[in-house]
Amino acid sequence: MSSPPDHRGSDRWWQTATIYHVYPRSLQDTVGDGVGDLPGVTQRLPDLAELGIDTVWLSPFYRSPMLDFGYDVTDHCDVDPVFGTLADVDELVETAHRLGLRVLLDYIPNHTSDQHRWFVEARSARDHPRRDWYVWSDPGTDGGVPNNWRSEFGGPAWTLDEATGQYYYHAYLAEQPNLNWHHPDVRRAMLDILRFWIDRGVDGFRLDAFRRLFVDRAFPDEPENPDYRPEIDNESFAVHPIHTSEQPELFDVVAELRRTIDAWGDHVLLGEVYVEPDALARYHLTPDRPGLHLAGNFNLLWTEWDAGSLADLVNRYEDALPDHAWPNWVLGNHDRSRIASRIGNAQARVAAMFLLTVRGTPTIYYGDELGMTDVIIPPELVQDPWEKNVPGRGFGRDPVRTPMPWDASDGHGFTTGTPWLPFGADAGGRNVASQRTDPASMWNLYRDLLRLRSDETALELGTMHDVRAQDGVLHYQRRWGDRTLLIVLDVGGSGGPLPPEGRRGTVLLSTNAARRPGRPAGARLGVAEGLVIALGPDHGSTPASDVPMTRR
Ligand code: NOJ
């Protein structure tokens, strides 16, 4: 087993980490079947290291019938042949560590595939010892579903097992039955899986669908959601999931997972918890009973892209987080529209600067560093089960999972075969090879930002100050010792005067490649420009004693 890299002496490497989220089907195909694989990820690690990220999170590659592309697992401790073998994981982890990168895996505790041996046994008979590993109910009084619980992917969250006459619960597809975390053997078996991967050298886990682990065992109806808009909303919004999400027992599991994983060494738990900033704080528990290292903060996926909303979001989050907690920021993922599609390419550059200068561990979704946009998928090429279940409503996730274009060749350096999803129409020009050589490209902006971040402790670990919005511009400061950086982002897209304290400062980086670093910032911020400015030493330094001196 290889050792993880020494992250520049920080004892909490996940605070200074920059996480790059890989959707393995779409990074690099090495066998010509049009589907990315693990040797492909290994092959591309040097490219990712060159970009400047230091942690890779892989969406699932476990054995799976692929009805939800790997989030329906039949064996959590083996690799699906489409992605490779266990030896390929070892090679990937080994190579990553050699390059100074850490590796996080997707851990799927909420459900398994209905083909998983556990579920096959559980459904075989009502009195099978494995029966209670899943969530079963007799039919409701009318002989139909037990209650009004909705599946995230459309339809009821209950499916009848005809042979045994009971319904089983699934928060997602019928082929993804929920595990019963009340059962101690389930907990043990799921912890064993973490141990299995830690023994193979991985550095941590992203916890999938984490809020769903428990349901109220009395199975009461969920209350109706009066704000539900059937024309546009996901059908599961018809009810408030107060009995199927974030049940009190969840927080005992949070504490148990953290205790367990910390006892095994220096690893990280990053939870998928889609909640408002204030509610994220709960997942960190308390200093003597710590919770998740990182509670995935997805608020940028739905917050209006305007300076006021962003300032409010940052302030709410900073105010809510307890002192022992560390922030996380996510700009995009494999489930939601890409940032460049949501706010346009010019603002996606501003967003990149926000992501990499705001306090907290950033998560970059593969391809966002090229400014990839959502790709329209013709109906005959649709892969995503959600789109298949609820067609034409815009819920499908294929558009954000298209293959990475590495160069301008036919298969864009991704495949020699037919890609599992089509490339974007712009892949001929928007690819890694062409952007590498263009100093004004998004790829180079990401690289410069990542470099600046790793050079500036104020960006990695510094405190956050004076977050405010003014005339469409978002301002904030990061401080470390006597170093103060001012970040100014033209979110409104009309430019404007720079705040007086910034004018005499020195530009460290602009989203506008034409503005050279090392010069005074001057009076104005350009249209859709973002600036990182080093202020003189007279600007609001933090007493060194207030700063946790964990590094340098
Ligand atoms: C959240 C994952 O991000 C998504 O892709 C998946 O379909 C569901 N959880 C179910 O595992």
Coordinates of C-alpha atoms and ligand atoms in Angstrom, one line a residue:
M1 CA 0.0 0.0 0.0
S2 CA 1.4 3.4 -0.9
S3 CA 1.5 6.3 1.5
P4 CA -0.5 9.4 0.9
P5 CA 1.5 12.5 0.1
D6 CA 2.7 14.9 2.8
H7 CA 0.5 17.9 2.2
R8 CA 3.1 20.5 2.9
G9 CA 3.1 19.8 6.6
S10 CA -0.6 20.6 7.3
D11 CA -2.0 18.1 9.8
R12 CA -5.4 18.6 8.3
W13 CA -4.7 18.0 4.6
W14 CA -8.4 18.1 3.7
Q15 CA -8.6 21.8 4.7
T16 CA -6.0 22.8 2.1
A17 CA -7.1 20.2 -0.5
T18 CA -8.6 21.1 -3.8
I19 CA -11.0 18.3 -4.8
Y20 CA -11.5 17.3 -8.4
H21 CA -14.6 15.2 -9.0
V22 CA -14.2 12.6 -11.7
Y23 CA -17.1 10.8 -13.4
P24 CA -15.1 7.7 -14.4
R25 CA -17.3 6.9 -17.4
S26 CA -16.3 10.2 -18.9
L27 CA -12.7 10.9 -18.2
Q28 CA -10.7 8.5 -20.4
D29 CA -11.5 5.3 -22.2
T30 CA -8.5 3.0 -22.7
V31 CA -10.2 0.0 -24.4
G32 CA -12.2 1.7 -27.2
D33 CA -15.7 0.7 -25.8
G34 CA -16.6 4.4 -25.5
V35 CA -16.8 4.3 -21.7
G36 CA -14.1 5.8 -19.5
D37 CA -12.3 3.3 -17.2
L38 CA -9.9 3.2 -14.2
P39 CA -6.7 2.8 -16.3
G40 CA -8.0 5.9 -18.1
V41 CA -8.2 7.8 -14.9
T42 CA -4.7 6.7 -13.9
Q43 CA -3.4 7.7 -17.4
R44 CA -4.9 11.2 -16.9
L45 CA -3.7 11.8 -13.3
P46 CA -0.6 13.7 -14.6
D47 CA -2.8 16.1 -16.5
L48 CA -4.9 16.7 -13.4
A49 CA -1.7 17.2 -11.3
E50 CA -0.5 19.7 -13.9
L51 CA -3.8 21.6 -13.6
G52 CA -2.9 21.9 -9.9
I53 CA -5.6 19.9 -8.0
D54 CA -4.4 17.6 -5.3
T55 CA -7.4 15.3 -4.5
V56 CA -9.4 13.2 -6.8
W57 CA -12.9 12.0 -5.9
L58 CA -14.2 9.2 -8.1
S59 CA -17.9 8.6 -8.7
P60 CA -18.6 4.9 -8.2
F61 CA -16.9 2.1 -10.2
Y62 CA -18.2 -0.9 -8.2
R63 CA -19.9 -3.9 -9.6
S64 CA -23.3 -2.7 -10.8
P65 CA -26.0 -3.4 -13.4
M66 CA -25.6 0.3 -14.1
L67 CA -29.2 1.2 -13.9
D68 CA -28.1 4.3 -12.0
F69 CA -24.6 4.2 -13.5
G70 CA -22.9 2.7 -10.5
Y71 CA -25.0 4.1 -7.7
D72 CA -26.8 0.7 -7.8
V73 CA -24.1 -1.5 -6.3
T74 CA -24.0 -5.3 -6.3
D75 CA -20.6 -5.6 -4.7
H76 CA -19.1 -2.6 -2.8
C77 CA -15.7 -4.3 -2.7
D78 CA -15.2 -5.1 -6.3
V79 CA -14.8 -3.2 -9.6
D80 CA -17.3 -3.5 -12.4
P81 CA -15.6 -5.0 -15.5
V82 CA -16.5 -2.0 -17.5
F83 CA -14.2 0.1 -15.4
G84 CA -11.4 -2.5 -14.8
T85 CA -10.2 -4.6 -11.8
L86 CA -9.2 -4.2 -8.2
A87 CA -5.6 -4.2 -9.5
D88 CA -6.5 -1.1 -11.5
V89 CA -7.7 0.6 -8.3
D90 CA -4.4 -0.2 -6.7
E91 CA -2.5 1.1 -9.6
L92 CA -4.6 4.3 -9.6
V93 CA -4.1 4.9 -5.9
E94 CA -0.4 4.2 -6.2
T95 CA 0.1 6.5 -9.1
A96 CA -2.0 9.3 -7.5
H97 CA 0.1 9.1 -4.3
R98 CA 3.3 9.2 -6.3
L99 CA 2.1 12.4 -8.0
G100 CA 1.1 14.0 -4.7
L101 CA -2.6 13.4 -5.1
R102 CA -5.1 11.9 -2.7
V103 CA -8.0 9.7 -3.7
L104 CA -11.6 9.7 -2.4
L105 CA -14.1 7.1 -3.3
D106 CA -17.9 7.4 -3.5
Y107 CA -19.4 5.4 -0.7
I108 CA -23.0 4.4 -1.2
P109 CA -24.5 3.6 2.2
N110 CA -28.2 4.3 1.6
H111 CA -29.1 1.6 -0.8
T112 CA -27.8 -1.3 -2.9
S113 CA -28.8 -2.7 -6.3
D114 CA -31.8 -5.1 -6.2
Q115 CA -29.4 -7.6 -7.7
H116 CA -27.1 -7.4 -4.7
R117 CA -26.8 -10.7 -2.9
W118 CA -28.1 -9.1 0.3
F119 CA -31.3 -8.0 -1.4
V120 CA -31.8 -11.2 -3.3
E121 CA -31.6 -13.1 0.0
A122 CA -33.8 -10.5 1.8
R123 CA -36.6 -10.8 -0.7
S124 CA -36.4 -14.6 -0.9
A125 CA -38.7 -15.1 2.2
R126 CA -40.3 -13.1 4.9
D127 CA -38.4 -15.0 7.5
H128 CA -35.0 -14.9 5.9
P129 CA -32.4 -13.7 8.4
R130 CA -31.4 -11.0 5.9
R131 CA -35.0 -9.7 5.5
D132 CA -34.6 -6.8 7.9
W133 CA -31.5 -5.6 6.2
Y134 CA -33.9 -3.6 4.0
V135 CA -37.1 -1.7 4.8
W136 CA -40.3 -3.7 4.3
S137 CA -44.0 -2.9 4.9
D138 CA -47.3 -4.6 4.5
P139 CA -49.6 -3.0 1.9
G140 CA -51.6 0.0 3.0
T141 CA -55.2 -0.3 4.2
D142 CA -56.5 -0.1 0.6
G143 CA -54.1 -2.9 -0.4
G144 CA -51.8 -0.5 -2.3
V145 CA -48.6 1.3 -1.3
P146 CA -48.1 1.8 2.5
N147 CA -48.1 5.6 2.4
N148 CA -47.4 8.7 0.2
W149 CA -43.6 8.6 0.2
R150 CA -42.2 9.6 -3.2
S151 CA -39.1 8.3 -5.0
E152 CA -36.6 11.0 -6.0
F153 CA -36.7 9.6 -9.5
G154 CA -40.4 9.8 -9.9
G155 CA -43.3 7.5 -8.7
P156 CA -43.9 6.0 -5.3
A157 CA -41.0 5.1 -3.1
W158 CA -42.5 1.6 -2.5
T159 CA -42.4 -1.4 -4.8
L160 CA -44.4 -4.5 -4.2
D161 CA -42.4 -7.7 -4.0
E162 CA -45.1 -10.0 -5.3
A163 CA -43.7 -13.3 -4.1
T164 CA -43.7 -12.2 -0.4
G165 CA -46.6 -9.8 -0.6
Q166 CA -44.8 -6.9 1.0
Y167 CA -43.5 -3.5 -0.3
Y168 CA -39.9 -2.5 0.0
Y169 CA -38.8 1.1 0.3
H170 CA -36.5 2.9 -2.1
A171 CA -35.6 6.6 -2.0
Y172 CA -34.4 6.3 -5.7
L173 CA -35.1 3.7 -8.3
A174 CA -37.1 0.5 -7.6
E175 CA -33.8 -1.2 -8.4
Q176 CA -32.1 0.6 -5.5
P177 CA -33.8 -0.7 -2.3
N178 CA -32.9 1.2 0.8
L179 CA -30.8 -0.5 3.4
N180 CA -32.1 -0.6 7.0
W181 CA -29.4 1.2 9.1
H182 CA -31.4 0.4 12.3
H183 CA -30.1 -3.1 11.9
P184 CA -26.7 -3.5 13.6
D185 CA -25.5 -6.1 11.1
V186 CA -26.1 -3.6 8.3
R187 CA -24.0 -1.0 10.1
R188 CA -21.2 -3.5 10.7
A189 CA -21.2 -4.7 7.1
M190 CA -21.2 -1.1 5.8
L191 CA -18.3 -0.2 8.1
D192 CA -16.4 -3.2 6.8
I193 CA -16.6 -1.8 3.4
L194 CA -14.9 1.4 4.5
R195 CA -12.2 -0.6 6.1
F196 CA -11.7 -2.7 2.9
W197 CA -10.9 0.4 0.8
I198 CA -8.8 2.1 3.5
D199 CA -6.7 -1.0 3.6
R200 CA -6.2 -0.5 -0.2
G201 CA -4.9 3.0 0.5
V202 CA -7.7 5.4 -0.3
D203 CA -7.7 8.7 1.5
G204 CA -11.4 9.1 2.2
F205 CA -15.0 8.9 1.1
R206 CA -17.8 11.0 -0.3
L207 CA -21.0 9.8 1.4
D208 CA -23.8 9.4 -1.2
A209 CA -27.4 10.3 -0.4
F210 CA -26.4 10.6 3.2
R211 CA -29.5 12.3 4.6
R212 CA -31.7 9.4 3.5
L213 CA -30.2 6.6 5.7
F214 CA -33.1 6.4 8.1
V215 CA -36.8 6.5 7.8
D216 CA -39.5 6.8 10.5
R217 CA -40.3 3.1 11.2
A218 CA -44.0 4.0 11.9
F219 CA -44.2 4.9 8.2
P220 CA -46.4 8.0 8.6
D221 CA -47.5 9.9 5.5
E222 CA -45.3 12.9 4.6
P223 CA -47.1 16.3 4.8
E224 CA -48.1 17.8 1.5
N225 CA -45.9 20.6 0.2
P226 CA -48.2 23.6 -0.5
D227 CA -45.5 25.2 -2.7
Y228 CA -45.2 22.2 -5.0
R229 CA -45.4 23.3 -8.7
P230 CA -46.2 20.1 -10.6
E231 CA -45.4 21.8 -14.0
I232 CA -41.8 22.3 -13.1
D233 CA -40.9 20.6 -9.9
N234 CA -39.5 17.1 -9.3
E235 CA -42.5 15.0 -8.3
S236 CA -40.8 14.2 -5.0
F237 CA -41.3 17.8 -4.0
A238 CA -45.0 17.1 -3.7
V239 CA -44.4 16.2 -0.1
H240 CA -42.0 17.4 2.6
P241 CA -39.7 14.5 3.4
I242 CA -39.7 14.9 7.1
H243 CA -40.0 11.2 7.8
T244 CA -37.5 10.0 5.2
S245 CA -34.7 12.4 5.5
E246 CA -32.3 13.5 8.3
Q247 CA -33.9 11.4 11.0
P248 CA -32.3 12.0 14.5
E249 CA -30.5 8.6 14.4
L250 CA -28.5 9.9 11.4
F251 CA -26.3 12.0 13.7
D252 CA -25.3 8.9 15.7
V253 CA -24.1 7.4 12.5
V254 CA -22.2 10.6 11.6
A255 CA -20.4 10.4 15.0
E256 CA -19.8 6.7 14.6
L257 CA -18.4 7.0 11.1
R258 CA -16.1 9.8 12.1
R259 CA -14.8 8.0 15.2
T260 CA -14.2 4.9 13.3
I261 CA -12.5 6.4 10.3
D262 CA -10.3 8.7 12.5
A263 CA -9.2 5.6 14.5
W264 CA -7.9 4.2 11.2
G265 CA -5.7 7.1 10.3
D266 CA -5.8 10.4 8.5
H267 CA -8.9 10.1 6.2
V268 CA -11.7 12.4 5.2
L269 CA -15.5 12.1 5.1
L270 CA -17.3 14.4 2.7
G271 CA -21.1 14.1 3.0
E272 CA -23.6 14.6 0.3
V273 CA -26.0 16.8 2.3
Y274 CA -28.2 19.0 0.1
V275 CA -29.3 21.6 2.7
E276 CA -29.3 25.3 3.3
P277 CA -26.1 26.8 4.8
D278 CA -27.4 27.1 8.3
A279 CA -28.4 23.4 8.4
L280 CA -24.9 22.3 7.2
A281 CA -23.5 23.1 10.6
R282 CA -25.4 20.2 12.2
Y283 CA -23.3 17.7 10.3
H284 CA -20.2 18.9 12.1
L285 CA -21.6 18.0 15.5
T286 CA -19.5 19.2 18.4
P287 CA -15.7 19.6 19.2
D288 CA -15.7 16.6 21.5
R289 CA -18.0 14.5 19.3
P290 CA -17.0 15.7 15.8
G291 CA -19.1 14.9 12.8
L292 CA -18.2 15.0 9.1
H293 CA -14.9 16.6 8.2
L294 CA -16.6 18.2 5.2
A295 CA -20.3 18.7 4.8
G296 CA -20.8 19.1 1.0
N297 CA -22.1 22.6 0.5
F298 CA -24.2 22.6 -2.7
N299 CA -25.8 26.0 -2.2
L300 CA -24.0 27.5 -5.2
L301 CA -26.1 25.1 -7.3
W302 CA -29.3 27.0 -6.6
T303 CA -28.3 30.4 -5.2
E304 CA -29.1 33.3 -7.6
W305 CA -25.9 34.4 -9.3
D306 CA -26.0 38.0 -8.0
A307 CA -23.6 39.8 -5.6
G308 CA -26.3 40.2 -2.9
S309 CA -27.3 36.6 -2.9
L310 CA -23.7 35.4 -2.8
A311 CA -22.7 37.7 0.0
D312 CA -25.7 36.6 1.9
L313 CA -24.9 33.0 1.3
V314 CA -21.3 33.3 2.4
N315 CA -22.2 35.3 5.5
R316 CA -25.0 32.9 6.5
Y317 CA -22.6 29.9 6.1
E318 CA -19.7 31.6 7.9
D319 CA -22.0 32.6 10.8
A320 CA -23.6 29.2 11.0
L321 CA -20.4 27.1 11.0
P322 CA -19.1 26.2 14.5
D323 CA -15.4 27.0 15.1
H324 CA -14.3 23.4 14.8
A325 CA -15.9 23.0 11.4
W326 CA -14.4 23.8 8.0
P327 CA -16.3 25.0 5.0
N328 CA -16.7 23.3 1.6
W329 CA -17.9 24.7 -1.7
V330 CA -19.2 22.9 -4.8
L331 CA -19.8 24.7 -8.1
G332 CA -21.0 21.7 -10.1
N333 CA -21.5 18.0 -10.0
H334 CA -22.8 15.0 -12.0
D335 CA -26.4 15.7 -11.0
R336 CA -26.9 19.4 -11.8
S337 CA -26.6 21.7 -14.8
R338 CA -23.0 22.9 -15.4
I339 CA -21.9 26.2 -14.1
A340 CA -21.2 27.6 -17.6
S341 CA -24.7 26.7 -18.7
R342 CA -26.2 28.2 -15.6
I343 CA -24.5 31.6 -15.7
G344 CA -22.6 31.8 -19.1
N345 CA -18.9 31.5 -19.8
A346 CA -17.9 35.0 -18.7
Q347 CA -19.4 34.6 -15.3
A348 CA -18.1 31.0 -15.1
R349 CA -14.7 32.6 -15.0
V350 CA -15.8 34.8 -12.1
A351 CA -17.3 31.7 -10.4
A352 CA -14.0 29.9 -10.7
M353 CA -12.3 32.8 -8.9
F354 CA -15.0 32.7 -6.2
L355 CA -14.6 28.9 -5.7
L356 CA -10.9 29.1 -5.4
T357 CA -10.6 32.1 -3.2
V358 CA -13.5 31.8 -0.8
R359 CA -12.7 30.1 2.6
G360 CA -13.1 26.4 2.4
T361 CA -12.2 23.2 0.5
P362 CA -13.3 23.7 -3.1
T363 CA -14.7 20.9 -5.3
I364 CA -14.2 21.2 -9.0
Y365 CA -16.4 19.1 -11.4
Y366 CA -14.4 17.6 -14.3
G367 CA -14.7 19.7 -17.4
D368 CA -15.7 22.9 -15.6
E369 CA -12.1 23.9 -16.0
L370 CA -12.7 24.0 -19.7
G371 CA -16.0 25.8 -19.4
M372 CA -17.9 22.7 -20.7
T373 CA -21.7 23.3 -21.0
D374 CA -24.7 21.0 -20.8
V375 CA -24.9 18.9 -24.0
I376 CA -28.3 18.4 -25.5
I377 CA -28.9 14.6 -25.8
P378 CA -31.2 13.4 -28.5
P379 CA -33.9 11.0 -27.1
E380 CA -32.5 7.9 -28.8
L381 CA -29.2 8.5 -26.9
V382 CA -30.6 9.1 -23.5
Q383 CA -28.9 7.0 -20.8
D384 CA -30.0 8.4 -17.5
P385 CA -32.8 6.5 -15.7
W386 CA -34.3 9.7 -14.4
E387 CA -34.8 11.1 -17.9
K388 CA -36.2 7.7 -19.0
N389 CA -38.7 7.7 -16.1
V390 CA -39.7 11.3 -16.4
P391 CA -38.9 12.3 -20.0
G392 CA -38.7 15.8 -21.4
R393 CA -38.9 17.6 -18.0
G394 CA -35.3 18.6 -17.8
F395 CA -34.4 16.2 -14.9
G396 CA -32.0 14.1 -17.0
R397 CA -28.4 14.2 -16.0
D398 CA -26.8 13.0 -19.2
P399 CA -26.1 16.6 -20.4
V400 CA -23.6 17.2 -17.6
R401 CA -21.9 13.8 -17.8
T402 CA -20.6 13.9 -21.4
P403 CA -17.0 12.8 -22.1
M404 CA -14.0 15.0 -21.5
P405 CA -12.6 16.4 -24.7
W406 CA -8.8 16.2 -24.4
D407 CA -7.9 17.3 -28.0
A408 CA -9.5 18.1 -31.3
S409 CA -9.1 14.6 -32.9
D410 CA -12.2 12.5 -33.8
G411 CA -12.6 10.8 -30.4
H412 CA -11.2 13.9 -28.7
G413 CA -8.5 11.8 -27.1
F414 CA -11.2 10.3 -24.9
T415 CA -11.9 7.2 -27.0
T416 CA -11.1 5.4 -30.2
G417 CA -14.7 4.1 -30.3
T418 CA -18.1 5.6 -30.0
P419 CA -18.5 7.6 -26.8
W420 CA -21.3 6.5 -24.5
L421 CA -22.6 10.1 -24.6
P422 CA -21.9 12.6 -27.4
F423 CA -19.4 15.3 -27.1
G424 CA -20.5 18.9 -26.9
A425 CA -20.7 20.6 -30.4
D426 CA -17.8 22.9 -29.3
A427 CA -15.4 20.1 -28.3
G428 CA -13.3 20.8 -31.4
G429 CA -12.2 24.1 -29.9
R430 CA -13.0 23.6 -26.3
N431 CA -10.6 20.9 -25.2
V432 CA -7.6 20.5 -23.0
A433 CA -5.0 20.6 -25.8
S434 CA -6.2 23.9 -27.3
Q435 CA -6.8 25.6 -23.9
R436 CA -3.4 24.6 -22.6
T437 CA -1.7 26.8 -25.2
D438 CA -4.1 29.7 -24.8
P439 CA -3.1 31.9 -21.9
A440 CA -6.6 33.4 -21.8
S441 CA -8.4 30.0 -21.6
M442 CA -10.5 28.8 -18.7
W443 CA -8.1 25.9 -18.2
N444 CA -5.2 28.4 -17.7
L445 CA -7.4 30.5 -15.4
Y446 CA -8.0 27.4 -13.2
R447 CA -4.4 26.6 -13.3
D448 CA -3.3 30.1 -12.2
L449 CA -5.9 30.2 -9.5
L450 CA -4.9 26.8 -8.2
R451 CA -1.2 27.9 -8.2
L452 CA -2.0 31.1 -6.4
R453 CA -4.1 29.2 -3.9
S454 CA -1.3 26.9 -3.0
D455 CA 1.2 29.8 -2.8
E456 CA -1.0 31.9 -0.6
T457 CA -1.8 30.6 2.9
A458 CA -4.3 33.4 3.2
L459 CA -6.3 31.7 0.4
E460 CA -5.9 28.2 1.7
L461 CA -6.4 28.8 5.4
G462 CA -6.9 32.5 6.0
T463 CA -9.9 34.0 7.8
M464 CA -12.7 35.6 5.9
H465 CA -13.7 39.2 6.4
D466 CA -15.9 42.0 5.1
V467 CA -18.0 40.0 2.8
R468 CA -20.3 42.5 1.0
A469 CA -22.1 43.3 -2.2
Q470 CA -22.0 46.7 -3.8
D471 CA -23.4 47.7 -7.2
G472 CA -23.3 44.1 -8.5
V473 CA -19.8 43.5 -7.2
L474 CA -18.9 41.0 -4.5
H475 CA -16.1 41.9 -2.2
Y476 CA -14.3 39.9 0.5
Q477 CA -11.0 39.7 2.3
R478 CA -8.9 36.7 3.3
R479 CA -6.3 37.2 6.0
W480 CA -3.4 35.2 7.3
G481 CA -1.0 36.9 9.7
D482 CA -0.2 40.2 8.2
R483 CA -1.1 39.2 4.7
T484 CA -4.5 40.6 3.5
L485 CA -6.0 39.7 0.1
L486 CA -9.0 41.5 -1.3
I487 CA -11.1 39.6 -3.7
V488 CA -13.4 41.7 -5.9
L489 CA -15.8 39.9 -8.4
D490 CA -18.0 41.7 -10.9
V491 CA -20.9 39.3 -10.6
G492 CA -23.4 41.8 -12.1
G493 CA -21.4 42.0 -15.3
S494 CA -21.1 45.8 -15.6
G495 CA -17.8 46.5 -14.1
G496 CA -17.4 49.5 -11.9
P497 CA -15.0 51.4 -9.6
L498 CA -12.7 49.5 -7.3
P499 CA -13.2 50.0 -3.6
P500 CA -10.6 52.7 -2.4
E501 CA -8.7 50.2 -0.3
G502 CA -8.1 48.0 -3.3
R503 CA -6.7 50.7 -5.7
R504 CA -3.2 50.9 -4.3
G505 CA -3.0 47.1 -3.8
T506 CA -1.1 44.8 -6.1
V507 CA -3.0 42.6 -8.6
L508 CA -2.1 39.0 -8.0
L509 CA -4.5 37.6 -10.6
S510 CA -7.3 38.8 -12.8
T511 CA -9.9 36.7 -14.7
N512 CA -9.0 38.9 -17.6
A513 CA -5.7 37.6 -19.0
A514 CA -5.0 41.0 -20.5
R515 CA -4.5 42.5 -17.1
R516 CA -1.0 41.6 -15.9
P517 CA -0.3 40.6 -12.3
G518 CA 2.2 42.6 -10.2
R519 CA 0.8 46.0 -11.0
P520 CA -1.3 48.4 -8.9
A521 CA -5.0 47.5 -9.2
G522 CA -6.0 51.1 -10.3
A523 CA -9.4 52.6 -10.2
R524 CA -11.7 50.2 -12.1
L525 CA -12.9 46.7 -12.3
G526 CA -13.6 45.5 -15.8
V527 CA -16.8 44.0 -17.0
A528 CA -17.1 40.4 -15.7
E529 CA -13.7 40.7 -14.1
G530 CA -12.6 39.2 -10.9
L531 CA -9.4 40.3 -9.1
V532 CA -7.3 39.0 -6.3
I533 CA -5.5 42.0 -4.9
A534 CA -2.7 42.0 -2.2
L535 CA -3.3 44.9 0.1
G536 CA -0.6 46.8 1.9
P537 CA 0.4 45.7 5.4
D538 CA -1.6 48.6 6.9
H539 CA -4.9 46.8 6.0
G540 CA -6.7 45.0 8.8
S541 CA -4.2 42.3 9.6
T542 CA -5.2 39.4 11.9
P543 CA -3.2 39.1 15.1
A544 CA -1.0 36.1 14.5
S545 CA -2.1 34.7 17.8
D546 CA -5.6 34.4 16.4
V547 CA -4.6 32.2 13.5
P548 CA -4.2 28.5 13.8
M549 CA -0.5 28.2 12.8
T550 CA -0.8 24.7 11.5
R551 CA 1.5 25.3 8.5
R552 CA 4.7 27.0 7.4
Ligands
NOJ1 C1 -26.8 11.0 -5.4 C2 -25.9 10.8 -6.5 O1 -25.1 12.0 -6.7 C3 -26.8 10.6 -7.8 O2 -26.1 10.6 -8.9 C4 -27.4 9.2 -7.5 O3 -28.3 8.9 -8.6 C5 -28.2 9.2 -6.2 N1 -27.5 9.8 -5.1 C6 -28.6 7.8 -5.8 O4 -27.4 7.1 -5.4

